[in-house]
Structures are given as structure tokens and as C-alpha cells.
Tab-separated table of C-alpha atoms in Angstrom:
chain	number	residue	atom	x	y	z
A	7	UNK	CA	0.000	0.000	0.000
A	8	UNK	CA	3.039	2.459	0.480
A	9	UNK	CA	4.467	1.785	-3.078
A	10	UNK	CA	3.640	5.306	-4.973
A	11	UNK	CA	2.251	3.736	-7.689
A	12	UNK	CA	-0.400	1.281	-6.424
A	13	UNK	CA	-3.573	1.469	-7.368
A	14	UNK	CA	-6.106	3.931	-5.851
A	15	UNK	CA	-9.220	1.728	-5.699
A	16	UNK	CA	-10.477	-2.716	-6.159
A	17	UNK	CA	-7.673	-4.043	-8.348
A	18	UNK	CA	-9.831	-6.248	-10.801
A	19	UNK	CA	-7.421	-8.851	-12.797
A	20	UNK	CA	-3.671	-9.539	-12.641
A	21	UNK	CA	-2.451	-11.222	-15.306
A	22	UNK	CA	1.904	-12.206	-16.227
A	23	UNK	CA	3.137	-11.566	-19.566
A	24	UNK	CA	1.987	-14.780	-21.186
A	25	UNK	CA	5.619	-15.602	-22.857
A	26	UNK	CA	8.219	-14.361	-19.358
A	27	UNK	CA	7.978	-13.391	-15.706
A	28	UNK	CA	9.419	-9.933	-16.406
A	29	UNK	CA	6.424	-8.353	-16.898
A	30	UNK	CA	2.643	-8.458	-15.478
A	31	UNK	CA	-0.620	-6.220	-15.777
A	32	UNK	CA	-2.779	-5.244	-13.616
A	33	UNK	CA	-6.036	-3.160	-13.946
A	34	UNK	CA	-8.357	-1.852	-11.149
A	35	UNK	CA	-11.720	0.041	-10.807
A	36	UNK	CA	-9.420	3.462	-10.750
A	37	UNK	CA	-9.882	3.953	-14.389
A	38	UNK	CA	-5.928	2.122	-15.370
A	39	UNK	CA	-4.263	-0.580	-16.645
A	40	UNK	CA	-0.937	-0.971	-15.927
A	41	UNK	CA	2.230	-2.746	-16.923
A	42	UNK	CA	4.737	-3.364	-14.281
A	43	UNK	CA	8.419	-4.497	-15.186
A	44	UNK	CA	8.799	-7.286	-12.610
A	45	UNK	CA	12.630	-6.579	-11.703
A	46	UNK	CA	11.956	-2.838	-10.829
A	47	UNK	CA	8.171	-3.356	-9.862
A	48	UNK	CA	7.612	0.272	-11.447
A	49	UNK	CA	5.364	0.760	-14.402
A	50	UNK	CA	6.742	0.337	-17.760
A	51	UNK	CA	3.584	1.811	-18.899
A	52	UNK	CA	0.005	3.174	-18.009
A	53	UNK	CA	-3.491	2.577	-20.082
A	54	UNK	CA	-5.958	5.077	-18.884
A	55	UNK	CA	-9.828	4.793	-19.077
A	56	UNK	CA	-12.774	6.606	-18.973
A	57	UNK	CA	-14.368	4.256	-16.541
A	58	UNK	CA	-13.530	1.087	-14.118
A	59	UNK	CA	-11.658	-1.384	-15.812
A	60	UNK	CA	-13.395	-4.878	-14.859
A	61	UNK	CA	-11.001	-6.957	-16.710
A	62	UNK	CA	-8.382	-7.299	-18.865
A	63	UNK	CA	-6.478	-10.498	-20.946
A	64	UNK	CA	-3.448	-11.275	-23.190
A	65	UNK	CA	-3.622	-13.623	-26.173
A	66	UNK	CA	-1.753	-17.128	-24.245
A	67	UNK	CA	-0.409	-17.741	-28.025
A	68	UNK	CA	-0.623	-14.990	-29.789
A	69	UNK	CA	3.116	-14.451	-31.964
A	70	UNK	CA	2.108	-11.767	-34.221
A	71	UNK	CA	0.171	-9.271	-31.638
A	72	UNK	CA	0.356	-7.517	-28.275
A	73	UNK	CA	-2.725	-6.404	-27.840
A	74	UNK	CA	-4.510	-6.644	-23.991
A	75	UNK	CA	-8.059	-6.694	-24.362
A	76	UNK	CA	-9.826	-4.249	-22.020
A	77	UNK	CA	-13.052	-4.577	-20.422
A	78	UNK	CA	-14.732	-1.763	-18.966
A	79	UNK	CA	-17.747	0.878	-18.040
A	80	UNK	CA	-18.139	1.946	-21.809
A	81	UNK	CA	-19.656	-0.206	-23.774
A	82	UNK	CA	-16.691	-0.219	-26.618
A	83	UNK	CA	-13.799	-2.774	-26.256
A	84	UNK	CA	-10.517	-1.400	-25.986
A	85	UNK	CA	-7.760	-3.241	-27.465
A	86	UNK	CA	-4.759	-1.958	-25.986
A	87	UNK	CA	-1.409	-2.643	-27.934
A	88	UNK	CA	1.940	-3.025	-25.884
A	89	UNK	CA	4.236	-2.294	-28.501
A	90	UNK	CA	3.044	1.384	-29.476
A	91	UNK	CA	1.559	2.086	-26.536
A	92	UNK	CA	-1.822	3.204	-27.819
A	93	UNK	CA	-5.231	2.181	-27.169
A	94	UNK	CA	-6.938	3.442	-30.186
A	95	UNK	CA	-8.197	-0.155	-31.570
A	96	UNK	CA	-11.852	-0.025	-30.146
A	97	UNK	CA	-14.671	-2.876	-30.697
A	98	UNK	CA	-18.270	-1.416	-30.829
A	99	UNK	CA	-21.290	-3.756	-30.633
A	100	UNK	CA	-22.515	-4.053	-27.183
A	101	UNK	CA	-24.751	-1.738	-25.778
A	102	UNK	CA	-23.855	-1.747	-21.789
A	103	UNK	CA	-20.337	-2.131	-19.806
A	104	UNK	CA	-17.812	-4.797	-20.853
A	105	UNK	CA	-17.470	-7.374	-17.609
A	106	UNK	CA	-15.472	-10.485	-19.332
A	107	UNK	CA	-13.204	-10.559	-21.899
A	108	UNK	CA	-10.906	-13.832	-23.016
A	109	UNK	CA	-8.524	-14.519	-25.838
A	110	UNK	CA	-9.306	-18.039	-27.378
A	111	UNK	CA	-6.122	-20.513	-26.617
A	112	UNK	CA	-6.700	-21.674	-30.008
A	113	UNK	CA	-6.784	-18.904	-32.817
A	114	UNK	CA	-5.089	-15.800	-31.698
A	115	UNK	CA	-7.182	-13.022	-33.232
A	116	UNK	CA	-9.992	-14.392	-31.848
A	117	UNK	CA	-11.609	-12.987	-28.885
A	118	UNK	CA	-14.781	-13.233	-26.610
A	119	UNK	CA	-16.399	-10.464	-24.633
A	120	UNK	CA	-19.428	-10.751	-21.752
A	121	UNK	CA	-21.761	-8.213	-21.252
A	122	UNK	CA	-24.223	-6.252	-19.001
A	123	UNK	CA	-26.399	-6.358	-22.060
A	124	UNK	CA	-26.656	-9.610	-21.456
A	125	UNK	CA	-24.886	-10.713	-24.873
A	126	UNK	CA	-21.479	-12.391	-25.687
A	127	UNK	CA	-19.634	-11.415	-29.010
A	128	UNK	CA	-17.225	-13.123	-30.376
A	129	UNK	CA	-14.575	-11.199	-32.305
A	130	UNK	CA	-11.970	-11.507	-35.439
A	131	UNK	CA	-9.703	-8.429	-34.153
A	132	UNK	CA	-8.364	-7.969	-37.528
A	133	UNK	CA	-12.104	-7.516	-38.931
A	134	UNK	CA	-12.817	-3.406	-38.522
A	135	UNK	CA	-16.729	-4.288	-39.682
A	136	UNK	CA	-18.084	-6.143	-36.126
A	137	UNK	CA	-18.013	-8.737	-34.169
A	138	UNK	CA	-17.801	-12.634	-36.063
A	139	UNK	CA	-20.819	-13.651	-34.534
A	140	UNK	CA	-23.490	-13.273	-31.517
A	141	UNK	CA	-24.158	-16.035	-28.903
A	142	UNK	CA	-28.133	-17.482	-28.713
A	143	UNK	CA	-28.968	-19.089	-25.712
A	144	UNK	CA	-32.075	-20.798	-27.899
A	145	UNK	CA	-29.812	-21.323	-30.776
A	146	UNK	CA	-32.176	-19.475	-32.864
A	147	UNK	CA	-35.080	-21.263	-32.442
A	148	UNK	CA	-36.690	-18.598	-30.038
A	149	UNK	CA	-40.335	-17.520	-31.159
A	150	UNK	CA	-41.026	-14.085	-33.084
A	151	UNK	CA	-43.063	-12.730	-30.364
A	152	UNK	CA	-40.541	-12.478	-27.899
A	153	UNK	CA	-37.695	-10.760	-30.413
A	154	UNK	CA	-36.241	-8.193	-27.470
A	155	UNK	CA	-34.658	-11.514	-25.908
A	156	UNK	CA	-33.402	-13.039	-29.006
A	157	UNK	CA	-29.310	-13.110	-29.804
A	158	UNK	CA	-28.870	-13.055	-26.131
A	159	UNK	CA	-26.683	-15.376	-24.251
A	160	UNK	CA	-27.846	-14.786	-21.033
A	161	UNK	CA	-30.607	-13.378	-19.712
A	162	UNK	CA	-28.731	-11.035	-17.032
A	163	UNK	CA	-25.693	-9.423	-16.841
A	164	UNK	CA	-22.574	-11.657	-18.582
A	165	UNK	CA	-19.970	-11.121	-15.335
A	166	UNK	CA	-17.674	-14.429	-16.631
A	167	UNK	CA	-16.710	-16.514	-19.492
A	168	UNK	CA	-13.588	-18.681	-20.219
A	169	UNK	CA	-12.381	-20.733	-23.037
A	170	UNK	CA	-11.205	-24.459	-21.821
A	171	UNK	CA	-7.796	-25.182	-23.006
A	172	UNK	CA	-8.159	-26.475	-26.008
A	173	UNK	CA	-10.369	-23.874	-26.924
A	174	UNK	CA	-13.072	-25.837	-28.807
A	175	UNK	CA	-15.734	-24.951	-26.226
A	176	UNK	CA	-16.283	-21.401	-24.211
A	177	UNK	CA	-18.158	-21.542	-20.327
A	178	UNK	CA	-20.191	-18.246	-19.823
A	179	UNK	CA	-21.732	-17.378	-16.480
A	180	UNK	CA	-24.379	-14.635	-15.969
A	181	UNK	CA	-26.467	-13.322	-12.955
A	182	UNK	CA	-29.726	-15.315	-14.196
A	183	UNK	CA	-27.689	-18.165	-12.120
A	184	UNK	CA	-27.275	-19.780	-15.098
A	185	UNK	CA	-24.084	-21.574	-16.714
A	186	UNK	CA	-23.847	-22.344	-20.141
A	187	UNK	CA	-21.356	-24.348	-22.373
A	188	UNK	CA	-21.142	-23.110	-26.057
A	189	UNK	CA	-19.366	-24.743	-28.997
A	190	UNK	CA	-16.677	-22.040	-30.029
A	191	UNK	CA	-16.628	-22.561	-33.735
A	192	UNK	CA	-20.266	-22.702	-34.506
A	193	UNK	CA	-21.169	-20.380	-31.520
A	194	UNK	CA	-23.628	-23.235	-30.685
A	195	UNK	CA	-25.625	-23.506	-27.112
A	196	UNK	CA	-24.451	-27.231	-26.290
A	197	UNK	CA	-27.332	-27.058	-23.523
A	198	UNK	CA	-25.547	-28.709	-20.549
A	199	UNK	CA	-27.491	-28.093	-17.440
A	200	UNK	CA	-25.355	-27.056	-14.569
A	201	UNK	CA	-28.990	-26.481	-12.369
A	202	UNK	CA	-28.472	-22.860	-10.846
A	203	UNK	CA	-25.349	-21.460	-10.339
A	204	UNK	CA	-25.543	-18.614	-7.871
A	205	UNK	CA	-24.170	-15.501	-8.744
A	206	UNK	CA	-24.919	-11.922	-7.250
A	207	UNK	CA	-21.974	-10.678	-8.192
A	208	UNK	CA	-21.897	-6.929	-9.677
A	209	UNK	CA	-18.412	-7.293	-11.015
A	210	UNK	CA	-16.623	-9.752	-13.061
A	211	UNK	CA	-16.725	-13.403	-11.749
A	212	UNK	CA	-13.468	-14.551	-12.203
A	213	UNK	CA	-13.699	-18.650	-12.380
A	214	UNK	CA	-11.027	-21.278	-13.261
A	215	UNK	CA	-11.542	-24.330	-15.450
A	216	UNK	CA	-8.916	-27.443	-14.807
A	217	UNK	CA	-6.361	-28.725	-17.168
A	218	UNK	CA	-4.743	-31.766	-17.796
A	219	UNK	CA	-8.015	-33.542	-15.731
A	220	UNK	CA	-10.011	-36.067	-17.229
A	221	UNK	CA	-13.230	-35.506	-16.433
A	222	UNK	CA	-12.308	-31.430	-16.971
A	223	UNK	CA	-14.007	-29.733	-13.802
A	224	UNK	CA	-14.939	-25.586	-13.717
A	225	UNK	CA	-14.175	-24.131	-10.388
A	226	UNK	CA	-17.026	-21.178	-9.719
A	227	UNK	CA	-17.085	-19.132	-6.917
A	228	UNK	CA	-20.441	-19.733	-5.419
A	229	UNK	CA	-20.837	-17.317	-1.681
A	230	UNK	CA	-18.318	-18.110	0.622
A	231	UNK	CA	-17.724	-21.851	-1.422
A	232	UNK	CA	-16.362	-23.168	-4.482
A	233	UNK	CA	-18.912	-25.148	-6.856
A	234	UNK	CA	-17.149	-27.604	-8.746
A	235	UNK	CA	-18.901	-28.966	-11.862
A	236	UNK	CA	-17.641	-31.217	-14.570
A	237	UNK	CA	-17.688	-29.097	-17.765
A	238	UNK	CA	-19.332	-31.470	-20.336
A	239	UNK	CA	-22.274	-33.120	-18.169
A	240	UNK	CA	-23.177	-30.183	-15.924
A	241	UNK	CA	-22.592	-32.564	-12.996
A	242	UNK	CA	-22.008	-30.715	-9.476
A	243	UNK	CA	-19.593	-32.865	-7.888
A	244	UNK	CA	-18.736	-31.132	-4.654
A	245	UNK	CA	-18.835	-27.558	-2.969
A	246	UNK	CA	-15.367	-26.602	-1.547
A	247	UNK	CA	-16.145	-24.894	1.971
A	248	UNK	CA	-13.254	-23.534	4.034
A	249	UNK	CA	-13.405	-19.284	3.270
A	250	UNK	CA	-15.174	-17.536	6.059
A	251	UNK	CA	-16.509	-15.231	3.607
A	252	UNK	CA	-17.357	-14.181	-0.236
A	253	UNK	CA	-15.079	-16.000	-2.540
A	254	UNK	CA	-13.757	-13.463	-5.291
A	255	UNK	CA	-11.865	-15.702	-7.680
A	256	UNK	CA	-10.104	-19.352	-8.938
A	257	UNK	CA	-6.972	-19.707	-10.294
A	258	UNK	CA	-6.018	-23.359	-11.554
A	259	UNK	CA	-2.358	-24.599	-11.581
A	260	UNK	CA	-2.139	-27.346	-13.835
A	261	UNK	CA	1.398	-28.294	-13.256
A	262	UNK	CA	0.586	-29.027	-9.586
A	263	UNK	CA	-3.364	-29.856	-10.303
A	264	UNK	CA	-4.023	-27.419	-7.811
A	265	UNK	CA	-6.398	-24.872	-7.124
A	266	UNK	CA	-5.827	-21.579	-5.708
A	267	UNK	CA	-8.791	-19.207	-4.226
A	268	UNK	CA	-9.111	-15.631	-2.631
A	269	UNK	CA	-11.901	-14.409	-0.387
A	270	UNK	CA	-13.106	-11.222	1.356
A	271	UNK	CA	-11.612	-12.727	4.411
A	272	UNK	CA	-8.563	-11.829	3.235
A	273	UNK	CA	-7.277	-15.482	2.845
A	274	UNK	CA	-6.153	-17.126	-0.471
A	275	UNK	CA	-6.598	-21.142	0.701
A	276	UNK	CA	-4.626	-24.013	-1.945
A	277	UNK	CA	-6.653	-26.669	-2.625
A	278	UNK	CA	-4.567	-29.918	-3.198
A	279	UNK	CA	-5.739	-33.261	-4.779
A	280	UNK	CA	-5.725	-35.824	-2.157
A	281	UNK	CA	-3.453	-38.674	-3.271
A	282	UNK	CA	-3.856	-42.084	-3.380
A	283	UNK	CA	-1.766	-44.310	-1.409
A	284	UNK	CA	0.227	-46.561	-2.313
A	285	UNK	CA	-0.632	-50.224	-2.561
A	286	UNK	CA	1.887	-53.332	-1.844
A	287	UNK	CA	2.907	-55.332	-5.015
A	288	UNK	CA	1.648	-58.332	-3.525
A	289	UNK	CA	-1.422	-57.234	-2.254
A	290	UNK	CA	-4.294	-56.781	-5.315
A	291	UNK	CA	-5.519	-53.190	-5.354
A	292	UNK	CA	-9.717	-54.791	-5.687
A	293	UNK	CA	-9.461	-56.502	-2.543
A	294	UNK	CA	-8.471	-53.407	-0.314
A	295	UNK	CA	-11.609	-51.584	0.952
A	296	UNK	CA	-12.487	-49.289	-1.403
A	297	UNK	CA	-11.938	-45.444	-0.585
A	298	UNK	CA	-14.788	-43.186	-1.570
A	299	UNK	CA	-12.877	-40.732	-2.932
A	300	UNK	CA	-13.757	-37.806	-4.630
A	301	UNK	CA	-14.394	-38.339	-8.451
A	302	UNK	CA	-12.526	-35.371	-9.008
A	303	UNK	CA	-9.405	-36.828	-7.723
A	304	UNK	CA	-9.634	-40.300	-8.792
A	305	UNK	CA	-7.308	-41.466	-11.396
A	306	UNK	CA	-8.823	-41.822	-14.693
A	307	UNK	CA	-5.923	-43.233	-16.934
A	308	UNK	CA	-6.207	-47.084	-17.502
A	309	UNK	CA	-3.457	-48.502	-19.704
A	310	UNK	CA	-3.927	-50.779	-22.921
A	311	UNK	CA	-3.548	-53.990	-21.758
A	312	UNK	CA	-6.615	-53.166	-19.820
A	313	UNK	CA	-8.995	-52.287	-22.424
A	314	UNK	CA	-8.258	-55.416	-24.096
């Protein structure tokens, strides 16, 4: 809090230079963005705004641009570009403030936005003409009548969305308490039901989504608990309890398959996998009682020989 350059109000997101540790961004509800050389901690640069910034992402594989996308109060996506330092690429199409944005892991012009309008765009930065397409939660099947509702993913504020890693599929959540899994290349609704998914958030809900898991799971902060769902079957598997208030975000770490969480009570807990012990070469694993162990830690990997 004593460094002269820290943010004046709620920092938002925090992201690391996808490609080295010397640099990382952070943006906050005082109207910046800022890049911060890791070896000095002083900004290298400063992105200002004409409202809060709710969040901000980098392209994970992106070799050609450096351009942070830029969520905010105005309804126009800012696409702020680290090598000249401006922040004059804007993206119009939604008609209230910008609470997700996320690069797709896959192509890396393309780019997905939430908002309070209720609607998710997806975008081809390089086209000036609009966004590539519109997300329908009734895949365009929804009756004349009812028009005002139509081309909308959600029918409440969009406060989250993330693409899983391979970036074939895209999770949005919104504050109807709904979840909803879409197909990123056709920008079809694959209508899992996740049931209701709590969320009175009024800022961006920042959830995680595992990697390198077989079933993949999606981490959502849900109160003062973690909901953890398996991404393709809407299946809620368990609620992680153990923050003594409001959980704020989920980070995944795939390396270590762990999860990491921060709360209003000022706490950021680790989650860790509980591992299996091991069993005796002489002893045959099916006739030890068996454990019940969470399915989201059980081993999935079976080897050929086994499937014959």
C-alpha cells in the first residue's frame, strides 16, 4: 500500500506476460491498466480509461500481436497494444459495460467479450466491420413474439466466461444463475445443465476451469464456497467450503493440479488433490476396501492392456 504507484481503488485482474515473468498487468476500478516491469516493480507503462476497468487479458499464443483486451464501463472494447503504446483499436457492438473478456487458446485473433447487455460477441480483431458472430442461448429457435430476448446469451448481466484449453468450447456465467457451455466454432448452445449457479456478483466473476483432468471440472465461486462442476455433463460434484466469507476468484495450476482461491476474508486457501496411497505389489488393489474418494481426484488413466 506504500508503493507510490499502487492502485487507488479494487484491483480487478492480474495477469503475467503470457511468454516471461518480467512483466505483469494489472487493472483496477481506478480507471488504469498498468504494466509493471517485474525486476523494478515500477510501471513500464500506463493505459488510462474513462471508466472502471473490470477486466483485462493477453492472447496465451498470440506471436504476431500484443494487444490486452480491455473490459470496462463503456460499452466499446478497448484493445490496448503493448508495442506502441496506444489504445486506439476499439470494438463497438454491445450496448452496456464490458465485464469479461478472453482470448481463445486456439486462434489468436480471436476474442470473446461478456456483457451487461446480457450478450457475448465473439470477435476476429483484424475484422474493422463487427463482431464474427453473436451467442443465442435458444440457438435461434426462439419464437417471433418475444424478439427483445433473441441473440442473447444470457438473460442477465454476462460477469464471466472462459475458453477451456483447447479452446473448442467457451463456459459463460451470468447473474440469471445460469451456466452455459457453447461450442466455439459454430457459436452453438451445447445445452448442458449445470442447475443454478448462484451468482450476485456486480463485477466480473473470475472462475477457473482445470487442465490436464479427465473428467475437466470448472471451479465457480459460489458465496463463501467453491462449486465444482464437470464441464461437459453439468454434474455438481462437490462444494469446496473452508473461506469464512465471499469467494472473489479461482486460479487453476495445472502443473501441480491445484487450485488456488481468494476471499473477502482476506485469505487465499490451496486446494490440493488428495493422493492415493500406495498399494503393496503383492497385495491386489480390488481386494483393499475401497476409498470413496472424490471423483474429481480419482485417477482416470487405464493402460492398454486393460482395455483389451
Amino acid at each position: 500500500r506504500s508503493h507510490p504507484d499502487v492502485h487507488k481503488f479494487s484491483v480487478e485482474t492480474i495477469q503475467w506476460y503470457p511468454h516471461d515473468t518480467g512483466m505483469f498487468t494489472s487493472s483496477s476500478f481506478d480507471k488504469t491498466l498498468k504494466i509493471w516491469d517485474t525486476n523494478t516493480l515500477q510501471p513500464a507503462d500506463i493505459f488510462h480509461f474513462e471508466g472502471a476497468v473490470y477486466s483485462h487479458h493477453m492472447s496465451p499464443v498470440a506471436t504476431n500481436h500484443c494487444l490486452i483486451a480491455v473490459g470496462t464501463k463503456n460499452p466499446k472494447v478497448q484493445l490496448c497494444d503493448l508495442r506502441s503504446g496506444s489504445s486506439s483499436h476499439i470494438l463497438q457492438g454491445h450496448r452496456q459495460e464490458v465485464l469479461a473478456v478472453s482470448w481463445s487458446p486456439r486462434h489468436e485473433y480471436i476474442l470473446a467479450t461478456g456483457s451487461a447487455d446480457g450478450i457475448v460477441k465473439l470477435w476476429d480483431v483484424r475484422r474493422a466491420s463487427g463482431c464474427l458472430s453473436t451467442l443465442d442461448q435458444h440457438n435461434g429457435e426462439k419464437s417471433k413474439a418475444s424478439s427483445e430476448a433473441a441473440n442473447t446469451a444470457h438473460n442477465g448481466r454476462v460477469n464471466g466466461l472462459r475458453y477451456t484449453n483447447d479452446g473448442l468450447h467457451l463456459l459463460t456465467i451470468g447473474t440469471d444463475d445460469r451456466m452455459r457451455l457453447w461450442n466455439s466454432s459454430t457459436g452453438e448452445n451445447t445445452l448442458v445443465n449445470y442447475g443454478k449457479v448462484c451468482n450476485e456478483s456486480r463485477k466480473g466473476l473470475k472462475f477457473a476451469i482445470s487442465c490436464g483432468c479427465n473428467p475437466e471440472f470448472a471451479f465457480v465461486p459460489y458465496g463463501g464456497a467453491i462449486a465444482v462442476y464437470t464441464v461437459f455433463t453439468g454434474e455438481l460434484i462437490t462444494m469446496l467450503r473452508g473461506h469464512y466469507s465471499t469467494v472473489n476468484c479461482c486460479v487453476f495450476q495445472p502443473h501441480f493440479q491445484e487450485l488456488y482461491s481468494g476471499s473477502k476474508d482476506c485469505n487465499i486457501l490451496a486446494w490440493i488433490p488428495a493422493p492415493r496411497e500406495a498399494v503393496p505389489d503383492d497385495i491386489s488393489e480390488k481386494s483393499l476396501p475401497q476409498q470413496h474418494l472424490n471423483p474429481a481426484y480419482e485417477d482416470a488413466w487405464s493402460s492398454s492392456d486393460d482395455e483389451g
